Coordinates of N, CA, C and O in Angstrom, one line a residue:
X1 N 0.8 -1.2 0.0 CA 0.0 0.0 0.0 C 0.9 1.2 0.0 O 1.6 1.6 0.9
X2 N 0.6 1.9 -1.4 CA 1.3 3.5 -1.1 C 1.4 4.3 0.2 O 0.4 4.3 0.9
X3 N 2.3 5.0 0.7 CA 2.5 5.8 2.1 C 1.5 6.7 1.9 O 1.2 7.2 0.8
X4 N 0.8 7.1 3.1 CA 0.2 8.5 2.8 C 1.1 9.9 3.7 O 2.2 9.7 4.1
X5 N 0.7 10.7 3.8 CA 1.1 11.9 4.4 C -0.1 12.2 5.3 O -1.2 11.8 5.0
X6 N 0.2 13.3 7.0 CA -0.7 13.7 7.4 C -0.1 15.0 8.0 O 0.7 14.8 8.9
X7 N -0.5 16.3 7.7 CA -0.1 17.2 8.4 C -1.2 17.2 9.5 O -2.4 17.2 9.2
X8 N -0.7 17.3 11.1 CA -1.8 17.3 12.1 C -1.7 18.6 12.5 O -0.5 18.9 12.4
X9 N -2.3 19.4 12.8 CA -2.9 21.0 12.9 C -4.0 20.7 14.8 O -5.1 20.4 14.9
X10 N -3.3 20.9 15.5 CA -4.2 21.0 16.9 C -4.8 21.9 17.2 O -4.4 22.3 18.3
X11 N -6.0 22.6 16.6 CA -6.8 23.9 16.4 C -7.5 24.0 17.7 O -8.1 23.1 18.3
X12 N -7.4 25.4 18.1 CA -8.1 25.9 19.7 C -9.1 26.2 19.3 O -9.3 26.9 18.3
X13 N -10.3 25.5 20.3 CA -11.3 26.3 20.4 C -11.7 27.3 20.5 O -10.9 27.9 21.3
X14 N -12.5 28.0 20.2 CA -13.3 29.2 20.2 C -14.5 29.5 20.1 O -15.1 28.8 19.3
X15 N -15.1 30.3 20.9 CA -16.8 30.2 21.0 C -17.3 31.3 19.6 O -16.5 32.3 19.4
X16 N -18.2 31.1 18.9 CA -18.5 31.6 18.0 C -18.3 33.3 18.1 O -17.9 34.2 17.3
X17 N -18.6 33.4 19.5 CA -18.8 34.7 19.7 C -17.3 35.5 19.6 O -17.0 36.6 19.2
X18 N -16.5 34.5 20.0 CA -15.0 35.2 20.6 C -14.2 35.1 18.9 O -13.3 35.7 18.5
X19 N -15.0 34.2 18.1 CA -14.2 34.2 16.7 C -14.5 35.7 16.1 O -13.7 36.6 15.7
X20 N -16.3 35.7 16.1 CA -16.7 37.2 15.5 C -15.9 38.3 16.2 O -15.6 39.2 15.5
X21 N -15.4 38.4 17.7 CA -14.9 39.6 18.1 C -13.5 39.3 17.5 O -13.0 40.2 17.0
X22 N -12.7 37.8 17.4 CA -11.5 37.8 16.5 C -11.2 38.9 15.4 O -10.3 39.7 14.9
X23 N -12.2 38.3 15.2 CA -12.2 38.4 13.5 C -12.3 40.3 13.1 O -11.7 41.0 12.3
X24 N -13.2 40.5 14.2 CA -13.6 42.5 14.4 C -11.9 43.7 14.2 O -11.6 44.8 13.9
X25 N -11.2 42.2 14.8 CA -9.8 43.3 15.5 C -8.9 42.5 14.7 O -8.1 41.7 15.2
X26 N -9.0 42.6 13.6 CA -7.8 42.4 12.5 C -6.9 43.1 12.1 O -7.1 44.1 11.5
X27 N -5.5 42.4 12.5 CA -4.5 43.4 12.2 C -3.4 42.0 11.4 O -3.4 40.8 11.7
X28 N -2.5 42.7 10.1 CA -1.5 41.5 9.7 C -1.0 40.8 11.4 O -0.9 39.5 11.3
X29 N -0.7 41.3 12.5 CA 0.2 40.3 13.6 C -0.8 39.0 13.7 O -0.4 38.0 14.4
X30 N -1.9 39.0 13.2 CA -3.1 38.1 13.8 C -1.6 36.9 13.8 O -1.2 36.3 14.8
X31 N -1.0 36.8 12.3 CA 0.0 35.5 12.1 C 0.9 35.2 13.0 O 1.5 34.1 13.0
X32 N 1.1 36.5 13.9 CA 2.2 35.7 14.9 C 2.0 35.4 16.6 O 2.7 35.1 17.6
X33 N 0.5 35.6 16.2 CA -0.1 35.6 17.8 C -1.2 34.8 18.0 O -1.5 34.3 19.1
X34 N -2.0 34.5 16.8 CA -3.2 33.5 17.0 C -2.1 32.0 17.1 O -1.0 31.8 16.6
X35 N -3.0 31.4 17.7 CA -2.2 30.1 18.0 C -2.3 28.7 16.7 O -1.4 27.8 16.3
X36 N -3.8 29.0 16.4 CA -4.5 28.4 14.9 C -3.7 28.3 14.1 O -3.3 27.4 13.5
X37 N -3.5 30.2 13.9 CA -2.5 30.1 13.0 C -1.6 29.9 13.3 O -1.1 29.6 12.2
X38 N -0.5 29.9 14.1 CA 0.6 29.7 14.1 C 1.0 28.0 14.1 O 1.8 27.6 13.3
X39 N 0.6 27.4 14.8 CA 0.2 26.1 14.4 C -0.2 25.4 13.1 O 0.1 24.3 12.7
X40 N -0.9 26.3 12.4 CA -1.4 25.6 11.1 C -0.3 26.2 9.9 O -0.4 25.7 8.8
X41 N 1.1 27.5 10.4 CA 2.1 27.3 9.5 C 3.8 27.3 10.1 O 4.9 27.8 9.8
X42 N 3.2 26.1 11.2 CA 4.7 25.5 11.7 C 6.1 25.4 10.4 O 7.3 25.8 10.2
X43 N 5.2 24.5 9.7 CA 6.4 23.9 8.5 C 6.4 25.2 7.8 O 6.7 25.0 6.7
X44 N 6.2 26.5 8.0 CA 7.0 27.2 7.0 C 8.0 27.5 7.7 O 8.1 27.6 9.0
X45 N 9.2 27.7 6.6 CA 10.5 27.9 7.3 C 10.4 29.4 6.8 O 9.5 29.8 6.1
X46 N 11.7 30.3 7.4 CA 12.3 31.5 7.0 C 12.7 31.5 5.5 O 12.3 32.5 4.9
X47 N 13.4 30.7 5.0 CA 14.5 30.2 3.8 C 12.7 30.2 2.9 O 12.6 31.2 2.3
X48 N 11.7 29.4 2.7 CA 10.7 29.2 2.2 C 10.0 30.6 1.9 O 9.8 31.0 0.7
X49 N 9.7 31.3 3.0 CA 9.3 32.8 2.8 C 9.5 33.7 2.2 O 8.6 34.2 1.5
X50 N 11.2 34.2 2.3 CA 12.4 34.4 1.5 C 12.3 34.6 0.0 O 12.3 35.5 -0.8
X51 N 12.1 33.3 0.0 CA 11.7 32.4 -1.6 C 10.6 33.1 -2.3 O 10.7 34.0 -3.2
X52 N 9.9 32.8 -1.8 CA 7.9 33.0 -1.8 C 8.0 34.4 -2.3 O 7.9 34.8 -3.5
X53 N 8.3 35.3 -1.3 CA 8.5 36.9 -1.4 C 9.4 37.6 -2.7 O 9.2 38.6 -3.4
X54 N 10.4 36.9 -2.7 CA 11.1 37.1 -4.0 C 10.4 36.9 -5.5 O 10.3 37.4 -6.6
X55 N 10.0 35.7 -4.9 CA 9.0 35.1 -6.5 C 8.1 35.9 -6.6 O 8.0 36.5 -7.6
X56 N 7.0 36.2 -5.6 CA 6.2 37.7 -5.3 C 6.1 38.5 -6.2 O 5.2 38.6 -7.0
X57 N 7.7 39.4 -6.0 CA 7.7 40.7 -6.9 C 8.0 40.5 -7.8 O 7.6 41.1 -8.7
X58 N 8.8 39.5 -8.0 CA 9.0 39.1 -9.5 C 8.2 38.9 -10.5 O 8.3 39.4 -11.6
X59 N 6.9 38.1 -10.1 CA 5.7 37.8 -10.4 C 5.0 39.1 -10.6 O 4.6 39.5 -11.7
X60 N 4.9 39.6 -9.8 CA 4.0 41.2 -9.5 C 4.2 41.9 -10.9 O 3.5 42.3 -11.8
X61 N 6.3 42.0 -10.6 CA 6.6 43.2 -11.6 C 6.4 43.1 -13.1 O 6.2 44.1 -13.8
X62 N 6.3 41.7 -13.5 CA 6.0 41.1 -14.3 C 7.4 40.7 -15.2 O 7.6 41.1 -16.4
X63 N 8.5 39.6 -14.2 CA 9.6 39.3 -14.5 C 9.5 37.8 -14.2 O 9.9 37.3 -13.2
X64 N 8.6 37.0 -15.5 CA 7.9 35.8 -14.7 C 9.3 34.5 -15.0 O 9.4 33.6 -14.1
X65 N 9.9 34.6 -15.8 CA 10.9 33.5 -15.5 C 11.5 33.6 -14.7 O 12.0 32.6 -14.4
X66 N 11.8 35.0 -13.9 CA 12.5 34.9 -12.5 C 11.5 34.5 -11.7 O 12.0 33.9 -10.7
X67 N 10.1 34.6 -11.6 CA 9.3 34.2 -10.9 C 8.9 32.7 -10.7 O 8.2 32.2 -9.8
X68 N 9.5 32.1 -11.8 CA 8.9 30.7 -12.0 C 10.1 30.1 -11.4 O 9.8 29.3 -10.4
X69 N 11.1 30.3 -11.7 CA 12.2 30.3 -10.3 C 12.3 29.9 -9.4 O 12.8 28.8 -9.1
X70 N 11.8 31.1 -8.7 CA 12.0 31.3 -7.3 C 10.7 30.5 -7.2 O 10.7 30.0 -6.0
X71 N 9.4 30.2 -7.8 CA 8.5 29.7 -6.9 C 8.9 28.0 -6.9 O 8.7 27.2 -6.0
X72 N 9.4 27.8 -8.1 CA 9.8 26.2 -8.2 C 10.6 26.0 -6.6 O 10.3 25.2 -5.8
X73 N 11.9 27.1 -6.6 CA 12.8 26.5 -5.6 C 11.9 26.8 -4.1 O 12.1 26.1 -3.1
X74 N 11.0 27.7 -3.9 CA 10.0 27.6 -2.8 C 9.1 26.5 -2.7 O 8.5 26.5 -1.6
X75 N 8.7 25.5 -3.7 CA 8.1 24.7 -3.9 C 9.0 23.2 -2.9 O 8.5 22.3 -2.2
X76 N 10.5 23.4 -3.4 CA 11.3 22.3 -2.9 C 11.8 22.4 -1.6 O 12.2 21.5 -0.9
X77 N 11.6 23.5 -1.4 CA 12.2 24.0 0.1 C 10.6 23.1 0.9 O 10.7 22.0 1.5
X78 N 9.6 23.8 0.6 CA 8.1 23.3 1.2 C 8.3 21.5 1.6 O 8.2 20.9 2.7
X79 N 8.6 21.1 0.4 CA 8.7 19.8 0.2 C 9.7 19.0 1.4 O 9.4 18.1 2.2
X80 N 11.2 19.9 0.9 CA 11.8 19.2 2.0 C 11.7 19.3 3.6 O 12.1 18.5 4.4
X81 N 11.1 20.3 3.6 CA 10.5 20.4 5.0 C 9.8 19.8 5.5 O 9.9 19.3 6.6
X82 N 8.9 19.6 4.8 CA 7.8 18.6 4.8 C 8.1 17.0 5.4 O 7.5 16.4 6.2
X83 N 9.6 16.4 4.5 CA 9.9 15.6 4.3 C 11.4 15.4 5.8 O 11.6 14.4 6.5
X84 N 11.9 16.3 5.8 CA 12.8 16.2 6.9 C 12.5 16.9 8.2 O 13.4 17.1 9.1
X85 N 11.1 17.5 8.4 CA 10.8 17.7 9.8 C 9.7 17.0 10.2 O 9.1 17.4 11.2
X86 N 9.2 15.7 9.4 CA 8.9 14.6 9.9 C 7.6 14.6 9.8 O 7.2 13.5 10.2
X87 N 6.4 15.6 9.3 CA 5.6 15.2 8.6 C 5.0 14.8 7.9 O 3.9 15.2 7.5
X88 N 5.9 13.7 7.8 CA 5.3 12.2 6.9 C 5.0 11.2 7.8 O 5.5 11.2 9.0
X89 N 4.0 9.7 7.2 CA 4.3 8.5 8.1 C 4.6 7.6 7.6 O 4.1 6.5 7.6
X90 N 5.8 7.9 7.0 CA 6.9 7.1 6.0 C 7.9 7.8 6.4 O 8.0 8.9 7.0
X91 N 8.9 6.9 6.0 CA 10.6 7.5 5.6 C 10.3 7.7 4.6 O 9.3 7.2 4.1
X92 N 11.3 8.7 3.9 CA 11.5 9.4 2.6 C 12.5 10.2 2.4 O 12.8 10.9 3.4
X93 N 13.1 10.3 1.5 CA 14.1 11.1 1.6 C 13.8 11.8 0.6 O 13.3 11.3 -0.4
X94 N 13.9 13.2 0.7 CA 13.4 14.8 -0.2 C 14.5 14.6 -1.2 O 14.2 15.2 -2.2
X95 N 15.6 14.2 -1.2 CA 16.3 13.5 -2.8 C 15.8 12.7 -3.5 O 16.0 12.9 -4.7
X96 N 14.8 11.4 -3.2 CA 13.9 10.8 -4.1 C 12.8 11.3 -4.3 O 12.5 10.7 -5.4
X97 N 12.1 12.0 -4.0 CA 10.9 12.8 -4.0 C 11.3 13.8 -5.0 O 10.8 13.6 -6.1
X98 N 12.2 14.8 -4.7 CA 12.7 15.5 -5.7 C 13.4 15.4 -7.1 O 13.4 16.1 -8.1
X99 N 14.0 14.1 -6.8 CA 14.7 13.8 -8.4 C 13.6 13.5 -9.3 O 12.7 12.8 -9.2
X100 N 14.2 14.6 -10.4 CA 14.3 14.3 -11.9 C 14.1 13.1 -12.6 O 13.2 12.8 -13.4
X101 N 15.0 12.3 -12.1 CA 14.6 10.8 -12.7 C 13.7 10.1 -11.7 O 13.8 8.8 -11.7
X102 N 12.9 10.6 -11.0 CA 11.9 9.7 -10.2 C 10.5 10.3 -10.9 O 10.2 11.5 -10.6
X103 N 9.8 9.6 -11.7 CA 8.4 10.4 -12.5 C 7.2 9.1 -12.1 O 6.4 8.7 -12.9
X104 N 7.5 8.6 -11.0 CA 6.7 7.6 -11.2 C 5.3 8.0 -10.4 O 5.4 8.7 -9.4
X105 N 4.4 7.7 -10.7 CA 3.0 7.7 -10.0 C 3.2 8.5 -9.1 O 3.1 9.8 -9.1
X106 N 3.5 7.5 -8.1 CA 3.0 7.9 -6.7 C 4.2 9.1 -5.8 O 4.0 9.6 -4.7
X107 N 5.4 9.3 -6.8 CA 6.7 10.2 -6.6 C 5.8 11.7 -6.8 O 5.9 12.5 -5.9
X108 N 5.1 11.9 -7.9 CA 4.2 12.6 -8.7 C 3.4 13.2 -7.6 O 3.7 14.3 -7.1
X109 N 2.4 12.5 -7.2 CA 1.5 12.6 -6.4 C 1.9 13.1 -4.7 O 1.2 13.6 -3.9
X110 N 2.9 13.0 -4.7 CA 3.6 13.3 -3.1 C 4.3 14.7 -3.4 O 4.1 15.7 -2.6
X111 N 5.1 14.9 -4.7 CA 5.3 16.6 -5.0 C 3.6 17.4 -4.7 O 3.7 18.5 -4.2
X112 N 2.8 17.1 -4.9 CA 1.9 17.7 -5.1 C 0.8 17.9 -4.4 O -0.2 18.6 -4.7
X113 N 1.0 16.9 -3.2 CA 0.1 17.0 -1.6 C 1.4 17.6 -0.9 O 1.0 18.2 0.1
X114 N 2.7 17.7 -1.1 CA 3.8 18.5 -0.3 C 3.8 19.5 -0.7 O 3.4 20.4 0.1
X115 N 4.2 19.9 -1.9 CA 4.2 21.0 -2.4 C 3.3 22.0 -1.6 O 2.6 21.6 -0.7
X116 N 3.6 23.6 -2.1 CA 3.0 24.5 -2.0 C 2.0 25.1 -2.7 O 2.2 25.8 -3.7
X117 N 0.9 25.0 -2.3 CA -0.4 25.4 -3.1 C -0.4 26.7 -3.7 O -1.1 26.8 -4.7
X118 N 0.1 27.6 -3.4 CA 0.2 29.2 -3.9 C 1.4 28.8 -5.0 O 1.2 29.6 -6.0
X119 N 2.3 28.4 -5.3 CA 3.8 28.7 -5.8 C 3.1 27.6 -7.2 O 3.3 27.8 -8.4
X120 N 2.4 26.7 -6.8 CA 2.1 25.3 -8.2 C 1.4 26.2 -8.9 O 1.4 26.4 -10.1
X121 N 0.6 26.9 -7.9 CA -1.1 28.0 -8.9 C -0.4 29.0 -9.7 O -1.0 29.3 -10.8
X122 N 0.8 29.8 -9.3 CA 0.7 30.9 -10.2 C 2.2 30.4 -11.2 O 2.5 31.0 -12.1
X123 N 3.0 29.1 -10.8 CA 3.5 28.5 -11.4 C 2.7 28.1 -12.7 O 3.1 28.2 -13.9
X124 N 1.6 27.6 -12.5 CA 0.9 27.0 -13.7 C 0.2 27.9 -14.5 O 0.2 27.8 -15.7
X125 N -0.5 28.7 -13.8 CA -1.0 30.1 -14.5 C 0.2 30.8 -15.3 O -0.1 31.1 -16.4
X126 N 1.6 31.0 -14.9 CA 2.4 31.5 -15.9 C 2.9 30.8 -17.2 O 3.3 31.1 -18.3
X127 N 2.7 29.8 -16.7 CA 3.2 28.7 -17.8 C 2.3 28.5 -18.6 O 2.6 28.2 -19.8
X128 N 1.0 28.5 -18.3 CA -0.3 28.9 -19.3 C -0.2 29.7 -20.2 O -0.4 29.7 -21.4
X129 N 0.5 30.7 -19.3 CA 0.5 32.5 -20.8 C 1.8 32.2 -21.4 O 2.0 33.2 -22.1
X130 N 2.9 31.2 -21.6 CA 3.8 31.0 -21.9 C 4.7 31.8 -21.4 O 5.4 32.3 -22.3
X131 N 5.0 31.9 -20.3 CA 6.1 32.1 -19.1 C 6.4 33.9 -19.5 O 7.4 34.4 -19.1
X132 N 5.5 34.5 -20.3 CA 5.5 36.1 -20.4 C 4.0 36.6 -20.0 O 2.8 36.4 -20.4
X133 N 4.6 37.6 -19.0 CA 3.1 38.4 -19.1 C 2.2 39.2 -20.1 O 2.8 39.7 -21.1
X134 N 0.6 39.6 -20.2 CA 0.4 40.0 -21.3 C 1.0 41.4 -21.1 O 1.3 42.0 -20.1
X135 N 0.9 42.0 -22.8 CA 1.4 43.1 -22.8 C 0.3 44.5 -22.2 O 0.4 45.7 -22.6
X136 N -0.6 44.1 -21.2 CA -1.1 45.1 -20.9 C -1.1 44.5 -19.0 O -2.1 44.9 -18.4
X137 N -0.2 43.8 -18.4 CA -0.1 43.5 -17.2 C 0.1 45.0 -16.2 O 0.8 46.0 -16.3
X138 N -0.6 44.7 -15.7 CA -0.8 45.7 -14.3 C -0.5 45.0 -12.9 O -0.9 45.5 -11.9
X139 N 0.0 44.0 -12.8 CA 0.6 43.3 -11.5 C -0.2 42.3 -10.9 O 0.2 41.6 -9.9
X140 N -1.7 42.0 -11.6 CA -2.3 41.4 -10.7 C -3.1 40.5 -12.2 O -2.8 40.7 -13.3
X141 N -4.0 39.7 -11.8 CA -5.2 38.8 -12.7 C -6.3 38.9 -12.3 O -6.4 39.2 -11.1
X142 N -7.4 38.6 -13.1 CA -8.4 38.5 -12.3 C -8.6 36.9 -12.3 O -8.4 36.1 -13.2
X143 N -9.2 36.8 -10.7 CA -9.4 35.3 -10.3 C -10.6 34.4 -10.9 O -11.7 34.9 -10.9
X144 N -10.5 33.7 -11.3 CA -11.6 33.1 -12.3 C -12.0 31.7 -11.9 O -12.8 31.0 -12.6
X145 N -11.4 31.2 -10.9 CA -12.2 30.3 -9.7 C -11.5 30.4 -8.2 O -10.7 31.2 -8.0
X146 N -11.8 29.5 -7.3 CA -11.4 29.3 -6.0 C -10.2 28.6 -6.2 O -9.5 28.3 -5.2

């Protein structure tokens, strides 16, 4: 039987009421003080962010092969993290997972529950327009599903 993966997330309670007054007093720190969240982005590293952020403006400015990049190598970073801070419920080593010459099924399928869900989306979206932005880019797209 193929290995699966489980990221576990131990989410605090909250009374509906105390979520709506959460929610009232939003500020960006929510990420380094709610516990939810900080919990639910343990596995990002510094080095991952870094990445992410760079690919960002690149992406933004509309410098998409630098963007495709930097999100691929934020993609691998995710991964090995993933893979060498142990949640998995397998061994694995983020050199077989990641090699090139590994295309098989279920190698496939594990880039892509590890991976990074933001860096694969606008990875694939640029590679759609053939890795240049249109000639009337303004930094952003409009979103055309969830």
């Amino acid at each position: 039987m193929p290995g699966t993966w489980v990221l576990i997330f131990f989410l605090f309670e909250r009374s509906p009421d105390q979520a709506d007054l959460d929610s009232d007093r939003y500020t960006p720190n929510i990420w380094n003080i709610d516990q939810d969240l900080k919990a639910m982005r343990q596995h990002i590293t510094e080095d991952f962010e870094e990445v992410f952020k760079d690919g960002r403006r690149k992406y933004l400015s509309g410098n998409w092969k630098e963007a495709i990049e930097c999100f691929r190598e934020a993609d691998k970073i995710m991964i090995t993290t993933m893979i060498e801070e142990g949640y998995l419920e397998f061994n694995l080593s983020s050199a077989r997972v990641l090699s090139n010459d590994n295309e098989n099924e279920e190698t496939i399928r594990l880039r892509q529950e590890m991976g990074d869900g933001p860096c694969r989306c606008l990875i694939s979206f640029m590679e759609r327009e053939g890795g240049t932005p249109p000639k009337n880019w303004k930094g952003y797209r409009p979103l055309t599903s969830k």
